[in-house]
XYZ file of C-alpha atoms in Angstrom:
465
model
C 4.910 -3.887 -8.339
C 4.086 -2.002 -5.149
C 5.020 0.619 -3.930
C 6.176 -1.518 -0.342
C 7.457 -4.431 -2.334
C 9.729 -1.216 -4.473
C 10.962 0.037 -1.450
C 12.022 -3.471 0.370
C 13.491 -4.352 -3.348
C 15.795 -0.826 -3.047
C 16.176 -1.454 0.430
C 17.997 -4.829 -0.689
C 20.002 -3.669 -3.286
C 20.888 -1.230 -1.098
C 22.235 -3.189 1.493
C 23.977 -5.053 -0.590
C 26.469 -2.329 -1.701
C 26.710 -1.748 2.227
C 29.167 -3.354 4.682
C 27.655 -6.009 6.959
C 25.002 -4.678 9.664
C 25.775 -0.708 8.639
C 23.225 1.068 8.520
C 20.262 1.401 5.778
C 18.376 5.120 6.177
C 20.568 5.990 8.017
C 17.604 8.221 9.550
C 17.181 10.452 12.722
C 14.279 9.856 15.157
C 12.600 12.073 17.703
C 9.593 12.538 19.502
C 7.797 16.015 20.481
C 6.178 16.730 23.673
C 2.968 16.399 22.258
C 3.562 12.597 21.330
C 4.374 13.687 17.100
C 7.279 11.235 16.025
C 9.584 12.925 13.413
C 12.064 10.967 10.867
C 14.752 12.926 9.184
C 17.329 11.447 6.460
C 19.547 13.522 5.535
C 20.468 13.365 1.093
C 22.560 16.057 0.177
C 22.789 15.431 -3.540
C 20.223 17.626 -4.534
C 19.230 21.070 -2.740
C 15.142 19.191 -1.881
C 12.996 18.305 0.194
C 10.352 15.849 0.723
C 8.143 16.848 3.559
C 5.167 13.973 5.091
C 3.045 13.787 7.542
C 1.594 10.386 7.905
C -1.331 9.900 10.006
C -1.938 5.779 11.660
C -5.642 6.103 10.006
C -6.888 4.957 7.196
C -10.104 2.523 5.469
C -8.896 -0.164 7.870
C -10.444 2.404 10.905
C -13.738 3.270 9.379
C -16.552 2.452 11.172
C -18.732 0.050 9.352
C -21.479 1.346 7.268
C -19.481 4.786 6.618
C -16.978 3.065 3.991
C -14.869 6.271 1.879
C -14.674 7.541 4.534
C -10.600 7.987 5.286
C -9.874 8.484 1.130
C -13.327 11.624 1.627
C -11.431 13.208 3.957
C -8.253 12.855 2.302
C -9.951 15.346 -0.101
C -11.111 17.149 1.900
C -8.109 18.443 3.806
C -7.568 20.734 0.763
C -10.352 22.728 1.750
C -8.950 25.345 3.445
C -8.021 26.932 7.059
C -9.196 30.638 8.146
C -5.047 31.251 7.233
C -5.527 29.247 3.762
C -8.246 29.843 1.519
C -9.958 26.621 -0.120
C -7.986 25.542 -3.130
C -4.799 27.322 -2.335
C -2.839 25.002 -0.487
C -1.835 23.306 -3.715
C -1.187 26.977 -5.354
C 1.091 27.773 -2.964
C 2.959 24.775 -3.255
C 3.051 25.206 -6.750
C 3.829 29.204 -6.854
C 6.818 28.355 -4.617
C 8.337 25.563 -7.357
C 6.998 22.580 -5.224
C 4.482 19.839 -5.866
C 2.066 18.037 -3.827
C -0.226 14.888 -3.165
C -1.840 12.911 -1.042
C -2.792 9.104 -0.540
C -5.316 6.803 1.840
C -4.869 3.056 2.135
C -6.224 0.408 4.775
C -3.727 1.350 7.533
C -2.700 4.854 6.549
C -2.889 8.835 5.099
C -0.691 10.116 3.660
C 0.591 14.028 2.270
C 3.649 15.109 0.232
C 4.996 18.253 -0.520
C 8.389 18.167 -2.819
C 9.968 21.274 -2.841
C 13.550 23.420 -2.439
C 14.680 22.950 0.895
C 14.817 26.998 1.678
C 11.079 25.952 0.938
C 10.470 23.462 4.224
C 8.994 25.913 6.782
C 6.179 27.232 4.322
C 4.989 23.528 3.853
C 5.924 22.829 7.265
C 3.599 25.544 8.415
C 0.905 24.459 5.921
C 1.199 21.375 6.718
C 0.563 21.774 10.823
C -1.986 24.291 9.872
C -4.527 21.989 8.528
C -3.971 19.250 10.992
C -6.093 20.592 13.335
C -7.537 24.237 11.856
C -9.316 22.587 8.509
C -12.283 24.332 8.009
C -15.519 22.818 6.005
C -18.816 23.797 5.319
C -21.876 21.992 3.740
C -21.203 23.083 0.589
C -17.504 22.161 -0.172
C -18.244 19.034 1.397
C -20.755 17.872 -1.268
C -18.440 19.150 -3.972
C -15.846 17.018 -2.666
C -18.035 13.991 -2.488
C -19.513 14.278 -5.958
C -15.709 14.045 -6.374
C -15.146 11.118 -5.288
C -18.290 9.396 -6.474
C -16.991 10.266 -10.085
C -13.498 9.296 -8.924
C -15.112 5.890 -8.097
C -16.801 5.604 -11.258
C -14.270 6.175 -13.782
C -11.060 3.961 -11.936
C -13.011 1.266 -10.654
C -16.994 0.797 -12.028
C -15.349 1.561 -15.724
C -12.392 -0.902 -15.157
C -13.333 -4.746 -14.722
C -10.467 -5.819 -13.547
C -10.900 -3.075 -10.617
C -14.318 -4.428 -9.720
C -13.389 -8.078 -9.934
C -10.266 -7.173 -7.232
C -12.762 -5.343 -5.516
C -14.784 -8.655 -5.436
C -11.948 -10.875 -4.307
C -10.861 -8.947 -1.436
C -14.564 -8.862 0.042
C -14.822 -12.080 -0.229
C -11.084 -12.860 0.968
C -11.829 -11.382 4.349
C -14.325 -12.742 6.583
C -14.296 -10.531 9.188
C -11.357 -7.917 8.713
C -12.302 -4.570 7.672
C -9.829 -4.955 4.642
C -13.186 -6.147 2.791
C -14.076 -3.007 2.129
C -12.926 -1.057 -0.706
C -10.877 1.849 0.507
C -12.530 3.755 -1.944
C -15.556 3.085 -0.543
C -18.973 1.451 -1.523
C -20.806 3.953 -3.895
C -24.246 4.101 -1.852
C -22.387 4.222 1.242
C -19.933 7.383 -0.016
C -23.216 8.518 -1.302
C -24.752 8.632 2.534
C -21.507 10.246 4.264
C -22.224 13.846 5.836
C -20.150 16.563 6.759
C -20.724 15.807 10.289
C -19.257 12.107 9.822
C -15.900 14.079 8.004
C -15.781 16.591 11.055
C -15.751 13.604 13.406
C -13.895 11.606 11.772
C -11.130 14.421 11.475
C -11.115 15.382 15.185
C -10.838 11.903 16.563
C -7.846 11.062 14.416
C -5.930 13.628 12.371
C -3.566 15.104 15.681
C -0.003 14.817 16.387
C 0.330 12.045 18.703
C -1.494 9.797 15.798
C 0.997 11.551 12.835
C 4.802 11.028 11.911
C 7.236 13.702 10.400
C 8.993 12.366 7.812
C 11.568 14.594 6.304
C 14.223 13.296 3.550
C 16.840 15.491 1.762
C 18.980 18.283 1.996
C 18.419 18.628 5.792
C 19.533 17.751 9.096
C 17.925 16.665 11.702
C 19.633 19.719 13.576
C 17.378 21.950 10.817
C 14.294 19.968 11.170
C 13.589 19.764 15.009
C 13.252 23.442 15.476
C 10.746 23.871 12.753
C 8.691 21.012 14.080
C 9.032 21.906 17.587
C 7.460 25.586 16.495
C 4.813 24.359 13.990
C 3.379 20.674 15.232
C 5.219 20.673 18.491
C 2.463 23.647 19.861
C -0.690 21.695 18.406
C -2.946 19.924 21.089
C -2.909 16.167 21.607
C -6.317 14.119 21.171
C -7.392 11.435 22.790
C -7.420 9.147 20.085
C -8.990 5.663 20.263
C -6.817 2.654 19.627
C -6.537 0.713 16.472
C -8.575 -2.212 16.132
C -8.318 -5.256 13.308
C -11.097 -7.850 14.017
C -9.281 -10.706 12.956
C -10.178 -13.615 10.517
C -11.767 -16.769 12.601
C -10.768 -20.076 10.313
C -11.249 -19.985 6.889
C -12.942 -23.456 5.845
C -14.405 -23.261 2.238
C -12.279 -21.836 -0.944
C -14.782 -19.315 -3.078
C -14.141 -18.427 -6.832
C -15.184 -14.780 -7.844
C -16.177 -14.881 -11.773
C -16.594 -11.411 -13.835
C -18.068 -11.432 -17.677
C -17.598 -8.295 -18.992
C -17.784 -6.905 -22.459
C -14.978 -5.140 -22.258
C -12.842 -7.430 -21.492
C -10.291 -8.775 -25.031
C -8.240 -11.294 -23.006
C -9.060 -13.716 -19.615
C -7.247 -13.721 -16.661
C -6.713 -15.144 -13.875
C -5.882 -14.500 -10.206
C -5.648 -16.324 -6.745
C -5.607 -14.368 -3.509
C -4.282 -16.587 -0.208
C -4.558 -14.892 3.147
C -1.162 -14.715 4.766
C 0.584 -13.369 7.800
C 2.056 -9.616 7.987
C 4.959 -8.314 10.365
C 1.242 -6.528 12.348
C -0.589 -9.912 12.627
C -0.865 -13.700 12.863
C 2.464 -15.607 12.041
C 4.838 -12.697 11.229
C 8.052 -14.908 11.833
C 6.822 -16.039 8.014
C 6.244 -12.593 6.715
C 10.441 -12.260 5.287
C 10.278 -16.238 4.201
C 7.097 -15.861 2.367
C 8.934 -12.547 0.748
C 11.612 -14.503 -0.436
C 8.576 -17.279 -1.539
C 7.218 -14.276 -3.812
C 10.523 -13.804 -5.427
C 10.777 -17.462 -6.278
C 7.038 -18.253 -7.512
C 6.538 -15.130 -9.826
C 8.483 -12.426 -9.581
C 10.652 -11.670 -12.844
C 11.457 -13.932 -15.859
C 13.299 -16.314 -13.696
C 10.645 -17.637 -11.517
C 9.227 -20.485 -11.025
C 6.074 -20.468 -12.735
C 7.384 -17.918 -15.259
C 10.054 -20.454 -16.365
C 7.833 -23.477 -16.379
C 4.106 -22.072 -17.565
C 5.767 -19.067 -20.008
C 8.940 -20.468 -21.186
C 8.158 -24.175 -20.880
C 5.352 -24.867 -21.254
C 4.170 -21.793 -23.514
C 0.500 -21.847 -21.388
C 0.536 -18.220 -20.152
C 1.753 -14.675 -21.945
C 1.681 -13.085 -18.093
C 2.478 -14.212 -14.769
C 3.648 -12.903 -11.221
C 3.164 -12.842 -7.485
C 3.283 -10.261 -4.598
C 3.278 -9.964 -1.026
C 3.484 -7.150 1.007
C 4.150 -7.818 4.904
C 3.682 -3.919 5.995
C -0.184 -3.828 7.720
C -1.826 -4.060 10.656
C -3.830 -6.832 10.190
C -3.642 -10.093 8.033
C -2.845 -9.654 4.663
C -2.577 -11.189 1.269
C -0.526 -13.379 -1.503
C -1.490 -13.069 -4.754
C -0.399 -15.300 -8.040
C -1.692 -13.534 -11.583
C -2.168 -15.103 -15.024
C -2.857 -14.438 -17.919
C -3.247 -17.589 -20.753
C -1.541 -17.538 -24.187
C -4.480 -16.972 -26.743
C -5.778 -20.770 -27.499
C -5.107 -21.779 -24.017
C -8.165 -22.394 -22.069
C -8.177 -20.716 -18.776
C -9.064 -24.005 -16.704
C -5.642 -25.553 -18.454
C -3.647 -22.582 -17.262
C -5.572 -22.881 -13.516
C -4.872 -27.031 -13.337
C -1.229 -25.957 -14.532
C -0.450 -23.370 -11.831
C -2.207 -25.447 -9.264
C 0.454 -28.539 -10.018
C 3.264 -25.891 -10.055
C 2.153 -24.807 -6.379
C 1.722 -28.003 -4.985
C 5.191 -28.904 -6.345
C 6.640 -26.285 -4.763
C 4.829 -27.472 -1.206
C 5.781 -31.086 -1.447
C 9.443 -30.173 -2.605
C 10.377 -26.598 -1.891
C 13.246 -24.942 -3.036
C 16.810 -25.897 -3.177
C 19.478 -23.902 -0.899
C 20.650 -22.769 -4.345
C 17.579 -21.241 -5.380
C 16.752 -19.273 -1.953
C 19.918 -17.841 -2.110
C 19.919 -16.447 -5.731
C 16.405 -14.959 -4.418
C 17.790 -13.437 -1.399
C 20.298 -11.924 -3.531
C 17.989 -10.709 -6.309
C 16.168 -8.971 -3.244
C 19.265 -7.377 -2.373
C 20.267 -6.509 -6.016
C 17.332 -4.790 -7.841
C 17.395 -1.588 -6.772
C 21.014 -0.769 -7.758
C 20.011 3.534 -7.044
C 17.650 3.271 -4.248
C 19.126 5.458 -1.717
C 19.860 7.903 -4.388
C 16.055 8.412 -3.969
C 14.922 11.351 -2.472
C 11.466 9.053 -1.768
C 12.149 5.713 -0.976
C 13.863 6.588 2.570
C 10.549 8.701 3.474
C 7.650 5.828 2.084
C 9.453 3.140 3.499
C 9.946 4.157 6.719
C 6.085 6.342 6.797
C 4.479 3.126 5.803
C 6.265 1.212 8.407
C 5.566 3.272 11.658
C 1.893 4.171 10.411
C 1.352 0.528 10.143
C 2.909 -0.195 13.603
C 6.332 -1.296 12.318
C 9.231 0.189 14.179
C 12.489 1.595 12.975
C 14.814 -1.326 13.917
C 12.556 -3.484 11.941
C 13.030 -1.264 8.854
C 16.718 -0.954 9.270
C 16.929 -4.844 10.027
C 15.344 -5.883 6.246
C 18.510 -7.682 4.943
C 19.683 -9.089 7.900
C 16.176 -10.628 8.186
C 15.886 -11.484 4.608
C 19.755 -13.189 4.488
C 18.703 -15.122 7.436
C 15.772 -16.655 5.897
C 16.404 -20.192 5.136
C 14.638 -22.803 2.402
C 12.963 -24.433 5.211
C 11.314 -21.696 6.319
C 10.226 -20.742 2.754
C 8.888 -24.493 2.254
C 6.802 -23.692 5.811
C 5.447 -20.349 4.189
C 4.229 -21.652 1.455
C 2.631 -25.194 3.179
C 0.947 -22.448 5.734
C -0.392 -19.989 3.097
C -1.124 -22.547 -0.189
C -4.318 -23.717 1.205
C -7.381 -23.857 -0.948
C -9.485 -22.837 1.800
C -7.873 -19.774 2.271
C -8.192 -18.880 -1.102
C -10.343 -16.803 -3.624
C -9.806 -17.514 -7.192
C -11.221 -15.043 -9.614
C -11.618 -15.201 -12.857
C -11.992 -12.127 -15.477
C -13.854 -13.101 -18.841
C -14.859 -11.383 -21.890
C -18.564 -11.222 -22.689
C -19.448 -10.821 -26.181
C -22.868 -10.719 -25.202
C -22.765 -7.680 -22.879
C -20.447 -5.667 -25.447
C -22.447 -2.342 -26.028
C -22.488 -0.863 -29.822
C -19.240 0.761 -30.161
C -17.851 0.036 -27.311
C -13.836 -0.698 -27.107
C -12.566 -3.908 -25.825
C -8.644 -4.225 -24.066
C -6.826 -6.366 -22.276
C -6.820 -5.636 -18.691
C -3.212 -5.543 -16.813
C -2.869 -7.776 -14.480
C -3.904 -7.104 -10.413
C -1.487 -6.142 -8.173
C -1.227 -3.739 -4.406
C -0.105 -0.839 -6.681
C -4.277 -0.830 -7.267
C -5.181 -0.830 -3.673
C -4.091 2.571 -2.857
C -6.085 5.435 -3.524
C -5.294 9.013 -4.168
């Protein structure tokens, strides 16, 4: 499950246990004078902090030819300051109890420090520090890369179910720049040059492109002065606007097929392009969440019920859709066949299930125990010290405001089985569609080599770190 689809699940079951229309987050928004937007929600249960910085950049902006780009520089921005010596950031964070990370996806970066909240100014300063003081030099740089190239090569060139969603999504998007890995393509990593990382840095990593998100044992009261004195002084760039080419018509369904000798078990996968809340329909992005729920998500879907328990075709099966993005995005529908079952059986039987469910929908009764599932599967969510922070990060770096965060369950109770029979009529269309298929090949098996069976694709893969 994804991270996105976690959070909207805890912001459910959250709002369930809440009266009608109070508030979610709860959070605290304000803006500096250089243009830096800063989140605060305040969780007093345990004396922490988690302290982001999100910056509306990420594979998505890359300019094409110069793929790895946004995930290179990620690594990068550990390389030191003339205040902070290459390497130590993370040492500091660790000396002082805390822990750290970072993340790139299409739309966004991402960095995280956890750590006591008498701790927030040091990674506050650290943090501002490096947005616009990181210092790099030729030979750091090709470290780094050499990094990444062998970060490539052992999660996705050693995992064939990596490289076949790899394949999918380039051949999903026409035109979007969501065909390219965010990882990057290994020749093109390969080309990258420090003076592509320095430019890439200046034009977007400043504070008017970044969000402060803050979540713990703080107040906003606590927070503003801090961020006034260590991002609030920092110089605005000019940077460029976000751009998504979008998709023109899709007219010809493709099939992806990988053989690969390590591969035990087949599987199968179907991506659809579909709306987000950033582009094309997006008054179907919270009806085609509830059409997730229905079609594959948990033991009491759909196609888990008919093709698992029924029918006793598949040993896996599930959906996702995640509306946060700037640009178009995609449903997916995973199998995986019962040994004995041929994989064109399994495909014929999942393709009857989905045209069922466009000719006849759901029932009222059936939307509504998904809208409630939605609301009650995330029973501890706001106990989270995290979920406040991702959730509402990912949402403003990906253009989606506050309101619309807060608004989740009023949006998903309002959703209504006609509007989930229109999501899926708009999005089940073969000719939006790239089926993949993920084979073993005896053939190809090298001497000694191990063979497993690959999980199944989901977004939790499309991140990198």
């Amino acid at each position: 499950m994804s991270p996105i689809r976690m959070c909207m699940l805890v912001l459910g079951m959250l709002l369930a246990a809440l009266p009608v229309r109070a508030a979610v987050f709860d959070p605290v928004t304000f803006t500096l004078s250089n243009g830096m937007q800063v989140v605060v929600i305040s969780n007093h249960r345990v004396p922490i902090v988690n302290h982001m910085v999100w910056y509306k950049v990420g594979a998505g902006d890359e300019e094409p030819g110069r793929s790895g780009l946004a995930h290179l520089l990620e690594h990068l921005m550990f390389k030191g300051t003339p205040s902070t010596p290459p390497g130590e950031f993370s040492k500091i964070v660790a000396r002082n109890g805390g822990r750290d990370n970072a993340f790139t996806s299409s739309d966004y970066t991402g960095y995280y420090q956890d750590v006591a909240a008498d701790k927030l100014e040091l990674v506050m300063r650290l943090e501002a520090d490096r947005m616009r003081n990181l210092v790099l030099d030729e030979a750091n740089f090709r470290t780094e890369r050499d990094v990444v190239l062998e970060e490539r090569r052992s999660r996705t060139d050693n995992n064939p179910a990596a490289l076949l969603n790899e394949q999918m999504e380039a051949a999903l998007y026409l035109n979007s720049p969501y065909h390219r890995p965010i990882i990057g393509w290994p020749d093109e990593i390969a080309a990258l040059s420090l003076d592509d990382a320095l430019a890439f840095y200046r034009r977007w990593y400043a504070p008017n492109n970044a969000i402060l998100v803050v979540a713990g044992d703080v107040t906003a009261e606590q927070v503003r002065p801090l961020a006034e004195k260590y991002y609030g002084v920092l110089a605005r760039a000019e940077t460029p606007a976000r751009a998504r080419t979008e998709e023109p018509p899709h007219r010809a369904e493709r099939r992806v097929v990988l053989k690969d000798g390590r591969v035990a078990q087949p599987s199968w996968s179907r991506l659809y392009l579909a709306p987000s809340l950033g582009a094309g329909a997006r008054d179907l992005a919270y009806p085609l969440e509830v059409l997730a729920d229905l079609v594959g998500e948990g033991t009491t879907s759909r196609l888990y019920r008919t093709l698992v328990v029924d029918k006793g075709a598949a040993a896996a099966i599930s959906a996702d859709y995640d509306p946060i993005a700037v640009g178009q995005t995609s449903f997916r529908v995973s199998a995986m066949p019962r040994p004995g079952v041929p994989l064109e059986k399994l495909e014929a039987l999942i393709e009857q299930e989905l045209a069922r469910i466009v000719k006849d929908g759901f029932s009222a009764e059936e939307v509504e125990r998904a809208k409630s599932r939605l609301r009650a599967s995330a029973a501890y969510g706001r106990d989270s010290l995290h979920t406040g922070a991702q959730t509402l990060g990912q949402a403003l770096a990906s253009g989606i405001s506050v309101d619309e965060v807060e608004a989740w369950p009023d949006r998903i109770t309002a959703v209504t089985p006609e509007q989930v029979a229109r999501a899926a009529a708009t999005v089940f269309k073969p000719t939006s569609s790239v089926t993949g298929l993920l084979l073993p090949d005896l053939a190809a098996a090298k001497p000694g080599q191990g063979r497993a069976v690959m999980a199944l694709p989901d977004r939790s893969t499309k991140g990198v770190h």
